[in-house]
Amino acid sequence: MAKAQDFTTVMKDIMGAFPVDTKAMEDAFKNQAALSEKLSGVALDAAEKSAELSSKWTKETLAKMSDMTKAKAEPADYAKALTDFASANAEVAAENMAAFAEIAKKVQMDTVELMMAAGKDMQEDAAKAVKKATDDATAAAKKATTVK
């Protein structure tokens, strides 16, 4: 009767011949976590500024509406109050939309800057990992050929 091959031993031998650099994987994880933290910071900062701007805009609009809703002596004063409110509101809307655009522009610039830096770091890390893997594979191949 034929003896069954032990594949566990075979797999251990194969994996032992090609060592895995866990430090490189840990460093990649840490780098990714740091990048995520920075990107989250950019997003949270933009969200905070947007919320502050929205709140300010709402308060200003409500204050102007309060003036518009006060009782007037003449019917024509109601039309004037409405026109004044619409005009002031359009002006404030333009200012606030420009402020929102500035927030979005800053987010875009910060994100591009972070991604460029991360890309450079990843390229350097990949070059180091490839060199180390090549050196390890070469050493393993030399070791395998000298053992026989």
PDB file of C-alpha atoms in Angstrom:
ATOM      1  CA  MET A   1       0.000   0.000   0.000  1.00  0.00           C
ATOM      2  CA  ALA A   2       1.312   3.490  -0.962  1.00  0.00           C
ATOM      3  CA  LYS A   3       2.106   5.949   1.754  1.00  0.00           C
ATOM      4  CA  ALA A   4       0.078   9.224   1.602  1.00  0.00           C
ATOM      5  CA  GLN A   5       2.154  12.351   1.029  1.00  0.00           C
ATOM      6  CA  ASP A   6       2.206  14.840   3.892  1.00  0.00           C
ATOM      7  CA  PHE A   7       1.341  18.143   2.220  1.00  0.00           C
ATOM      8  CA  THR A   8       1.677  20.059   5.486  1.00  0.00           C
ATOM      9  CA  THR A   9       5.410  19.446   5.512  1.00  0.00           C
ATOM     10  CA  VAL A  10       5.679  20.299   1.811  1.00  0.00           C
ATOM     11  CA  MET A  11       3.845  23.629   2.337  1.00  0.00           C
ATOM     12  CA  LYS A  12       6.020  24.475   5.349  1.00  0.00           C
ATOM     13  CA  ASP A  13       9.128  23.847   3.269  1.00  0.00           C
ATOM     14  CA  ILE A  14       7.839  26.001   0.416  1.00  0.00           C
ATOM     15  CA  MET A  15       6.801  28.852   2.695  1.00  0.00           C
ATOM     16  CA  GLY A  16      10.104  28.619   4.577  1.00  0.00           C
ATOM     17  CA  ALA A  17      11.998  29.027   1.314  1.00  0.00           C
ATOM     18  CA  PHE A  18      10.245  32.346   0.660  1.00  0.00           C
ATOM     19  CA  PRO A  19      10.206  34.285   3.923  1.00  0.00           C
ATOM     20  CA  VAL A  20       7.567  36.997   4.359  1.00  0.00           C
ATOM     21  CA  ASP A  21       8.647  40.346   5.716  1.00  0.00           C
ATOM     22  CA  THR A  22       5.991  41.087   8.333  1.00  0.00           C
ATOM     23  CA  LYS A  23       7.729  44.379   9.221  1.00  0.00           C
ATOM     24  CA  ALA A  24       6.988  45.703   5.736  1.00  0.00           C
ATOM     25  CA  MET A  25       3.347  44.725   6.131  1.00  0.00           C
ATOM     26  CA  GLU A  26       3.177  46.391   9.544  1.00  0.00           C
ATOM     27  CA  ASP A  27       4.769  49.545   8.152  1.00  0.00           C
ATOM     28  CA  ALA A  28       2.314  49.585   5.241  1.00  0.00           C
ATOM     29  CA  PHE A  29      -0.588  49.248   7.678  1.00  0.00           C
ATOM     30  CA  LYS A  30       0.769  52.060   9.858  1.00  0.00           C
ATOM     31  CA  ASN A  31       1.289  54.299   6.826  1.00  0.00           C
ATOM     32  CA  GLN A  32      -2.259  53.615   5.630  1.00  0.00           C
ATOM     33  CA  ALA A  33      -3.659  54.357   9.087  1.00  0.00           C
ATOM     34  CA  ALA A  34      -1.703  57.633   9.246  1.00  0.00           C
ATOM     35  CA  LEU A  35      -2.959  58.653   5.793  1.00  0.00           C
ATOM     36  CA  SER A  36      -6.538  57.816   6.779  1.00  0.00           C
ATOM     37  CA  GLU A  37      -6.161  59.891   9.940  1.00  0.00           C
ATOM     38  CA  LYS A  38      -4.904  62.895   7.954  1.00  0.00           C
ATOM     39  CA  LEU A  39      -7.661  62.576   5.343  1.00  0.00           C
ATOM     40  CA  SER A  40     -10.268  62.278   8.098  1.00  0.00           C
ATOM     41  CA  GLY A  41      -8.855  65.424   9.683  1.00  0.00           C
ATOM     42  CA  VAL A  42      -9.245  67.307   6.407  1.00  0.00           C
ATOM     43  CA  ALA A  43     -12.842  66.089   6.024  1.00  0.00           C
ATOM     44  CA  LEU A  44     -13.785  66.878   9.636  1.00  0.00           C
ATOM     45  CA  ASP A  45     -12.242  70.343   9.443  1.00  0.00           C
ATOM     46  CA  ALA A  46     -14.227  71.065   6.270  1.00  0.00           C
ATOM     47  CA  ALA A  47     -17.422  69.736   7.851  1.00  0.00           C
ATOM     48  CA  GLU A  48     -16.901  71.947  10.912  1.00  0.00           C
ATOM     49  CA  LYS A  49     -16.310  75.056   8.792  1.00  0.00           C
ATOM     50  CA  SER A  50     -19.326  74.248   6.613  1.00  0.00           C
ATOM     51  CA  ALA A  51     -21.539  73.779   9.667  1.00  0.00           C
ATOM     52  CA  GLU A  52     -20.378  77.094  11.142  1.00  0.00           C
ATOM     53  CA  LEU A  53     -21.035  78.865   7.845  1.00  0.00           C
ATOM     54  CA  SER A  54     -24.480  77.292   7.495  1.00  0.00           C
ATOM     55  CA  SER A  55     -25.385  78.258  11.059  1.00  0.00           C
ATOM     56  CA  LYS A  56     -24.235  81.857  10.534  1.00  0.00           C
ATOM     57  CA  TRP A  57     -26.155  82.087   7.252  1.00  0.00           C
ATOM     58  CA  THR A  58     -29.318  80.736   8.891  1.00  0.00           C
ATOM     59  CA  LYS A  59     -29.071  83.202  11.794  1.00  0.00           C
ATOM     60  CA  GLU A  60     -28.607  86.133   9.419  1.00  0.00           C
ATOM     61  CA  THR A  61     -31.563  85.039   7.295  1.00  0.00           C
ATOM     62  CA  LEU A  62     -33.819  84.646  10.322  1.00  0.00           C
ATOM     63  CA  ALA A  63     -32.825  88.098  11.611  1.00  0.00           C
ATOM     64  CA  LYS A  64     -33.734  89.626   8.236  1.00  0.00           C
ATOM     65  CA  MET A  65     -37.015  87.717   8.180  1.00  0.00           C
ATOM     66  CA  SER A  66     -37.827  89.135  11.605  1.00  0.00           C
ATOM     67  CA  ASP A  67     -37.506  92.662  10.209  1.00  0.00           C
ATOM     68  CA  MET A  68     -39.616  91.726   7.190  1.00  0.00           C
ATOM     69  CA  THR A  69     -42.484  90.301   9.270  1.00  0.00           C
ATOM     70  CA  LYS A  70     -43.000  93.365  11.489  1.00  0.00           C
ATOM     71  CA  ALA A  71     -46.283  95.240  11.061  1.00  0.00           C
ATOM     72  CA  LYS A  72     -46.087  98.142   8.631  1.00  0.00           C
ATOM     73  CA  ALA A  73     -48.069 101.377   8.505  1.00  0.00           C
ATOM     74  CA  GLU A  74     -48.564 101.397   4.725  1.00  0.00           C
ATOM     75  CA  PRO A  75     -49.288  98.502   2.326  1.00  0.00           C
ATOM     76  CA  ALA A  76     -46.420  99.619   0.090  1.00  0.00           C
ATOM     77  CA  ASP A  77     -44.027  99.154   3.028  1.00  0.00           C
ATOM     78  CA  TYR A  78     -44.696  95.392   2.877  1.00  0.00           C
ATOM     79  CA  ALA A  79     -43.573  95.239  -0.749  1.00  0.00           C
ATOM     80  CA  LYS A  80     -40.494  97.320   0.077  1.00  0.00           C
ATOM     81  CA  ALA A  81     -39.639  95.051   3.044  1.00  0.00           C
ATOM     82  CA  LEU A  82     -39.971  91.970   0.832  1.00  0.00           C
ATOM     83  CA  THR A  83     -37.818  93.529  -1.894  1.00  0.00           C
ATOM     84  CA  ASP A  84     -35.178  94.567   0.645  1.00  0.00           C
ATOM     85  CA  PHE A  85     -35.177  91.063   2.140  1.00  0.00           C
ATOM     86  CA  ALA A  86     -34.830  89.380  -1.268  1.00  0.00           C
ATOM     87  CA  SER A  87     -32.033  91.732  -2.297  1.00  0.00           C
ATOM     88  CA  ALA A  88     -30.098  91.315   0.955  1.00  0.00           C
ATOM     89  CA  ASN A  89     -30.651  87.551   0.891  1.00  0.00           C
ATOM     90  CA  ALA A  90     -29.307  87.278  -2.676  1.00  0.00           C
ATOM     91  CA  GLU A  91     -26.201  89.226  -1.699  1.00  0.00           C
ATOM     92  CA  VAL A  92     -25.589  87.069   1.391  1.00  0.00           C
ATOM     93  CA  ALA A  93     -26.206  83.896  -0.650  1.00  0.00           C
ATOM     94  CA  ALA A  94     -23.507  84.895  -3.131  1.00  0.00           C
ATOM     95  CA  GLU A  95     -21.039  85.614  -0.312  1.00  0.00           C
ATOM     96  CA  ASN A  96     -21.801  82.325   1.439  1.00  0.00           C
ATOM     97  CA  MET A  97     -21.583  80.266  -1.748  1.00  0.00           C
ATOM     98  CA  ALA A  98     -18.144  81.802  -2.359  1.00  0.00           C
ATOM     99  CA  ALA A  99     -17.168  80.844   1.203  1.00  0.00           C
ATOM    100  CA  PHE A 100     -18.378  77.252   0.621  1.00  0.00           C
ATOM    101  CA  ALA A 101     -16.342  77.179  -2.598  1.00  0.00           C
ATOM    102  CA  GLU A 102     -13.239  78.261  -0.655  1.00  0.00           C
ATOM    103  CA  ILE A 103     -13.793  75.442   1.849  1.00  0.00           C
ATOM    104  CA  ALA A 104     -14.130  72.924  -0.998  1.00  0.00           C
ATOM    105  CA  LYS A 105     -11.020  74.315  -2.711  1.00  0.00           C
ATOM    106  CA  LYS A 106      -8.991  73.942   0.500  1.00  0.00           C
ATOM    107  CA  VAL A 107     -10.213  70.353   0.935  1.00  0.00           C
ATOM    108  CA  GLN A 108      -9.210  69.570  -2.639  1.00  0.00           C
ATOM    109  CA  MET A 109      -5.756  71.133  -2.256  1.00  0.00           C
ATOM    110  CA  ASP A 110      -5.093  69.408   1.083  1.00  0.00           C
ATOM    111  CA  THR A 111      -6.263  66.045  -0.287  1.00  0.00           C
ATOM    112  CA  VAL A 112      -4.079  66.301  -3.388  1.00  0.00           C
ATOM    113  CA  GLU A 113      -1.108  67.283  -1.221  1.00  0.00           C
ATOM    114  CA  LEU A 114      -1.656  64.295   1.092  1.00  0.00           C
ATOM    115  CA  MET A 115      -2.113  61.873  -1.806  1.00  0.00           C
ATOM    116  CA  MET A 116       1.049  63.118  -3.542  1.00  0.00           C
ATOM    117  CA  ALA A 117       3.055  62.671  -0.329  1.00  0.00           C
ATOM    118  CA  ALA A 118       1.520  59.227   0.257  1.00  0.00           C
ATOM    119  CA  GLY A 119       2.260  58.187  -3.322  1.00  0.00           C
ATOM    120  CA  LYS A 120       5.896  59.209  -2.933  1.00  0.00           C
ATOM    121  CA  ASP A 121       6.164  57.324   0.362  1.00  0.00           C
ATOM    122  CA  MET A 122       4.503  54.223  -1.110  1.00  0.00           C
ATOM    123  CA  GLN A 123       6.827  54.293  -4.110  1.00  0.00           C
ATOM    124  CA  GLU A 124       9.864  54.439  -1.818  1.00  0.00           C
ATOM    125  CA  ASP A 125       8.468  51.658   0.409  1.00  0.00           C
ATOM    126  CA  ALA A 126       7.687  49.479  -2.614  1.00  0.00           C
ATOM    127  CA  ALA A 127      11.211  49.916  -3.972  1.00  0.00           C
ATOM    128  CA  LYS A 128      12.666  48.891  -0.591  1.00  0.00           C
ATOM    129  CA  ALA A 129      10.301  45.895  -0.341  1.00  0.00           C
ATOM    130  CA  VAL A 130      11.139  44.701  -3.859  1.00  0.00           C
ATOM    131  CA  LYS A 131      14.876  45.000  -3.181  1.00  0.00           C
ATOM    132  CA  LYS A 132      14.540  43.095   0.100  1.00  0.00           C
ATOM    133  CA  ALA A 133      12.361  40.404  -1.501  1.00  0.00           C
ATOM    134  CA  THR A 134      14.858  40.032  -4.339  1.00  0.00           C
ATOM    135  CA  ASP A 135      17.753  39.757  -1.894  1.00  0.00           C
ATOM    136  CA  ASP A 136      15.843  37.207   0.225  1.00  0.00           C
ATOM    137  CA  ALA A 137      14.817  35.142  -2.809  1.00  0.00           C
ATOM    138  CA  THR A 138      18.388  35.186  -4.124  1.00  0.00           C
ATOM    139  CA  ALA A 139      19.733  34.076  -0.751  1.00  0.00           C
ATOM    140  CA  ALA A 140      17.079  31.334  -0.511  1.00  0.00           C
ATOM    141  CA  ALA A 141      17.903  30.117  -4.019  1.00  0.00           C
ATOM    142  CA  LYS A 142      21.632  30.039  -3.238  1.00  0.00           C
ATOM    143  CA  LYS A 143      20.933  28.182  -0.007  1.00  0.00           C
ATOM    144  CA  ALA A 144      18.726  25.649  -1.820  1.00  0.00           C
ATOM    145  CA  THR A 145      21.342  24.970  -4.501  1.00  0.00           C
ATOM    146  CA  THR A 146      24.241  24.602  -2.051  1.00  0.00           C
ATOM    147  CA  VAL A 147      22.330  22.174   0.220  1.00  0.00           C
ATOM    148  CA  LYS A 148      21.889  19.618  -2.598  1.00  0.00           C
TER     149      LYS A 148
END
